[in-house]
Amino acid sequence: MSDPRVPGEGSVIELPCGETVRFGDLDLGMREYQCDCGDAHAVVMDVHPPERFLPDFLVEVLREAIDTTSEEMREFGTPHLMGIVLEEFPEAVVAEDASEDADVGYALVWVADFDARRLHEVVVELVIELMEHAVSHGEDEGALREFEGMMHEFDVSAFVDQYRDERDLDAEDPYA
């Protein structure tokens, strides 16, 4: 968790690798942090839209299908996606509340032990699992078989490559 430092230095995050980084060193356009440990860590902030990982139409479907109970986050978004990731990989992702640091421009930040591309794959894989779970609770066995058949043919890695190319995630787009 973050520890206060000398006044003016800002709060720090202890990364999954054991290194630390100041909130102020993570800017809104950052998707990866090149760590002193030698690895790149995925960085996600609450201000990044879920379309960073998923197509617009799917985000809309998820928003319509998933009821959120939080007064602060009334519609499905990036914090919910990262909550799913954090639940599945609690040792590989750190989440920090930066809301007390008005200089950074974000309230929540997540830093993963894996890079941004791998995080993208993880998000897609977990959303597919969530969708499969939802379909399995439906009354239409045919829909479940059809969904499972489509998912056997779905290549997560190829989807992520194509999506990242289409979104140009190597460009300097802070919300990509």
GROMACS .gro file of C-alpha atoms in nm:
model
  176
    1MET     CA    1   0.000   0.000   0.000
    2SER     CA    2   0.106   0.358  -0.040
    3ASP     CA    3   0.320   0.513   0.228
    4PRO     CA    4   0.353   0.884   0.291
    5ARG     CA    5   0.701   1.021   0.225
    6VAL     CA    6   0.866   1.352   0.289
    7PRO     CA    7   0.608   1.627   0.228
    8GLY     CA    8   0.605   1.730  -0.135
    9GLU     CA    9   0.744   1.400  -0.262
   10GLY     CA   10   0.401   1.240  -0.303
   11SER     CA   11   0.272   0.899  -0.211
   12VAL     CA   12   0.440   0.588  -0.339
   13ILE     CA   13   0.309   0.255  -0.463
   14GLU     CA   14   0.488  -0.066  -0.384
   15LEU     CA   15   0.481  -0.263  -0.708
   16PRO     CA   16   0.428  -0.641  -0.726
   17CYS     CA   17   0.801  -0.680  -0.796
   18GLY     CA   18   0.892  -0.498  -0.474
   19GLU     CA   19   1.011  -0.173  -0.632
   20THR     CA   20   0.829   0.154  -0.559
   21VAL     CA   21   0.703   0.438  -0.779
   22ARG     CA   22   0.559   0.777  -0.686
   23PHE     CA   23   0.201   0.859  -0.790
   24GLY     CA   24   0.335   1.163  -0.973
   25ASP     CA   25   0.558   0.944  -1.193
   26LEU     CA   26   0.250   0.776  -1.339
   27ASP     CA   27   0.089   1.015  -1.585
   28LEU     CA   28  -0.252   0.986  -1.750
   29GLY     CA   29  -0.108   0.876  -2.083
   30MET     CA   30   0.093   0.591  -1.938
   31ARG     CA   31  -0.005   0.233  -2.016
   32GLU     CA   32   0.321   0.076  -1.900
   33TYR     CA   33   0.582   0.169  -1.645
   34GLN     CA   34   0.941   0.075  -1.724
   35CYS     CA   35   1.052  -0.040  -1.381
   36ASP     CA   36   1.397  -0.044  -1.224
   37CYS     CA   37   1.348  -0.420  -1.190
   38GLY     CA   38   1.387  -0.441  -1.569
   39ASP     CA   39   1.025  -0.531  -1.647
   40ALA     CA   40   0.742  -0.328  -1.793
   41HIS     CA   41   0.436  -0.315  -1.567
   42ALA     CA   42   0.088  -0.243  -1.703
   43VAL     CA   43  -0.063   0.077  -1.565
   44VAL     CA   44  -0.437   0.145  -1.562
   45MET     CA   45  -0.617   0.442  -1.414
   46ASP     CA   46  -0.982   0.494  -1.334
   47VAL     CA   47  -0.999   0.768  -1.598
   48HIS     CA   48  -0.906   0.521  -1.874
   49PRO     CA   49  -1.222   0.401  -2.049
   50PRO     CA   50  -1.301   0.029  -2.068
   51GLU     CA   51  -1.280   0.067  -2.447
   52ARG     CA   52  -0.905   0.053  -2.391
   53PHE     CA   53  -0.958  -0.323  -2.371
   54LEU     CA   54  -1.297  -0.397  -2.531
   55PRO     CA   55  -1.491  -0.278  -2.836
   56ASP     CA   56  -1.754  -0.008  -2.784
   57PHE     CA   57  -2.046  -0.241  -2.856
   58LEU     CA   58  -1.931  -0.490  -2.593
   59VAL     CA   59  -1.885  -0.219  -2.331
   60GLU     CA   60  -2.242  -0.105  -2.400
   61VAL     CA   61  -2.372  -0.463  -2.365
   62LEU     CA   62  -2.186  -0.502  -2.036
   63ARG     CA   63  -2.321  -0.170  -1.909
   64GLU     CA   64  -2.676  -0.279  -1.990
   65ALA     CA   65  -2.635  -0.629  -1.847
   66ILE     CA   66  -2.439  -0.561  -1.529
   67ASP     CA   67  -2.599  -0.381  -1.240
   68THR     CA   68  -2.353  -0.191  -1.028
   69THR     CA   69  -2.434  -0.125  -0.668
   70SER     CA   70  -2.176   0.143  -0.609
   71GLU     CA   71  -2.297   0.499  -0.564
   72GLU     CA   72  -1.955   0.626  -0.677
   73MET     CA   73  -1.938   0.412  -0.992
   74ARG     CA   74  -2.289   0.386  -1.124
   75GLU     CA   75  -2.206   0.226  -1.457
   76PHE     CA   76  -1.980  -0.060  -1.554
   77GLY     CA   77  -1.631   0.068  -1.633
   78THR     CA   78  -1.260   0.027  -1.596
   79PRO     CA   79  -1.268  -0.006  -1.214
   80HIS     CA   80  -1.500  -0.306  -1.253
   81LEU     CA   81  -1.273  -0.466  -1.515
   82MET     CA   82  -0.970  -0.415  -1.294
   83GLY     CA   83  -1.161  -0.551  -0.996
   84ILE     CA   84  -1.214  -0.873  -1.191
   85VAL     CA   85  -0.842  -0.885  -1.275
   86LEU     CA   86  -0.743  -0.811  -0.915
   87GLU     CA   87  -0.972  -1.085  -0.788
   88GLU     CA   88  -0.818  -1.339  -1.025
   89PHE     CA   89  -0.456  -1.223  -0.978
   90PRO     CA   90  -0.433  -1.072  -0.627
   91GLU     CA   91  -0.056  -1.117  -0.601
   92ALA     CA   92   0.014  -0.976  -0.949
   93VAL     CA   93  -0.178  -0.648  -0.930
   94VAL     CA   94  -0.163  -0.362  -0.683
   95ALA     CA   95  -0.442  -0.109  -0.658
   96GLU     CA   96  -0.400   0.227  -0.492
   97ASP     CA   97  -0.632   0.510  -0.398
   98ALA     CA   98  -0.476   0.835  -0.520
   99SER     CA   99  -0.779   1.050  -0.451
  100GLU     CA  100  -0.595   1.243  -0.178
  101ASP     CA  101  -0.324   1.349  -0.426
  102ALA     CA  102  -0.493   1.625  -0.628
  103ASP     CA  103  -0.186   1.671  -0.848
  104VAL     CA  104  -0.207   1.340  -1.034
  105GLY     CA  105  -0.542   1.361  -1.219
  106TYR     CA  106  -0.670   1.016  -1.128
  107ALA     CA  107  -0.832   0.866  -0.819
  108LEU     CA  108  -0.749   0.497  -0.862
  109VAL     CA  109  -0.448   0.330  -1.020
  110TRP     CA  110  -0.362  -0.033  -1.081
  111VAL     CA  111  -0.014  -0.160  -1.163
  112ALA     CA  112   0.033  -0.519  -1.276
  113ASP     CA  113   0.327  -0.754  -1.264
  114PHE     CA  114   0.276  -0.819  -1.636
  115ASP     CA  115   0.300  -0.579  -1.930
  116ALA     CA  116   0.012  -0.391  -2.096
  117ARG     CA  117  -0.037  -0.642  -2.377
  118ARG     CA  118  -0.062  -0.936  -2.136
  119LEU     CA  119  -0.303  -0.738  -1.918
  120HIS     CA  120  -0.516  -0.678  -2.227
  121GLU     CA  121  -0.529  -1.054  -2.290
  122VAL     CA  122  -0.618  -1.120  -1.926
  123VAL     CA  123  -0.906  -0.870  -1.937
  124VAL     CA  124  -1.047  -1.026  -2.255
  125GLU     CA  125  -1.013  -1.379  -2.115
  126LEU     CA  126  -1.190  -1.284  -1.792
  127VAL     CA  127  -1.473  -1.103  -1.972
  128ILE     CA  128  -1.526  -1.413  -2.187
  129GLU     CA  129  -1.546  -1.624  -1.869
  130LEU     CA  130  -1.794  -1.375  -1.723
  131MET     CA  131  -2.006  -1.390  -2.039
  132GLU     CA  132  -1.995  -1.769  -2.048
  133HIS     CA  133  -2.105  -1.781  -1.686
  134ALA     CA  134  -2.396  -1.548  -1.763
  135VAL     CA  135  -2.503  -1.752  -2.066
  136SER     CA  136  -2.484  -2.074  -1.864
  137HIS     CA  137  -2.740  -1.935  -1.621
  138GLY     CA  138  -2.985  -1.871  -1.901
  139GLU     CA  139  -3.258  -2.112  -1.997
  140ASP     CA  140  -3.145  -2.155  -2.358
  141GLU     CA  141  -2.915  -2.456  -2.387
  142GLY     CA  142  -2.874  -2.386  -2.758
  143ALA     CA  143  -2.740  -2.039  -2.685
  144LEU     CA  144  -2.487  -2.186  -2.443
  145ARG     CA  145  -2.369  -2.445  -2.697
  146GLU     CA  146  -2.347  -2.176  -2.966
  147PHE     CA  147  -2.150  -1.944  -2.737
  148GLU     CA  148  -1.913  -2.220  -2.631
  149GLY     CA  149  -1.861  -2.317  -2.996
  150MET     CA  150  -1.776  -1.960  -3.090
  151MET     CA  151  -1.537  -1.931  -2.798
  152HIS     CA  152  -1.350  -2.248  -2.902
  153GLU     CA  153  -1.278  -2.073  -3.232
  154PHE     CA  154  -1.197  -1.737  -3.071
  155ASP     CA  155  -0.825  -1.657  -3.054
  156VAL     CA  156  -0.769  -1.411  -2.769
  157SER     CA  157  -0.413  -1.332  -2.874
  158ALA     CA  158  -0.514  -1.260  -3.234
  159PHE     CA  159  -0.807  -1.047  -3.114
  160VAL     CA  160  -0.578  -0.843  -2.886
  161ASP     CA  161  -0.326  -0.792  -3.168
  162GLN     CA  162  -0.597  -0.678  -3.409
  163TYR     CA  163  -0.771  -0.458  -3.152
  164ARG     CA  164  -0.445  -0.293  -3.048
  165ASP     CA  165  -0.354  -0.233  -3.413
  166GLU     CA  166  -0.695  -0.081  -3.487
  167ARG     CA  167  -0.684   0.134  -3.175
  168ASP     CA  168  -0.316   0.218  -3.243
  169LEU     CA  169  -0.225   0.153  -2.883
  170ASP     CA  170   0.136   0.241  -2.946
  171ALA     CA  171   0.037   0.601  -3.023
  172GLU     CA  172   0.039   0.872  -2.760
  173ASP     CA  173  -0.333   0.841  -2.680
  174PRO     CA  174  -0.375   0.872  -2.304
  175TYR     CA  175  -0.703   0.683  -2.302
  176ALA     CA  176  -0.617   0.398  -2.537
   0.00000   0.00000   0.00000
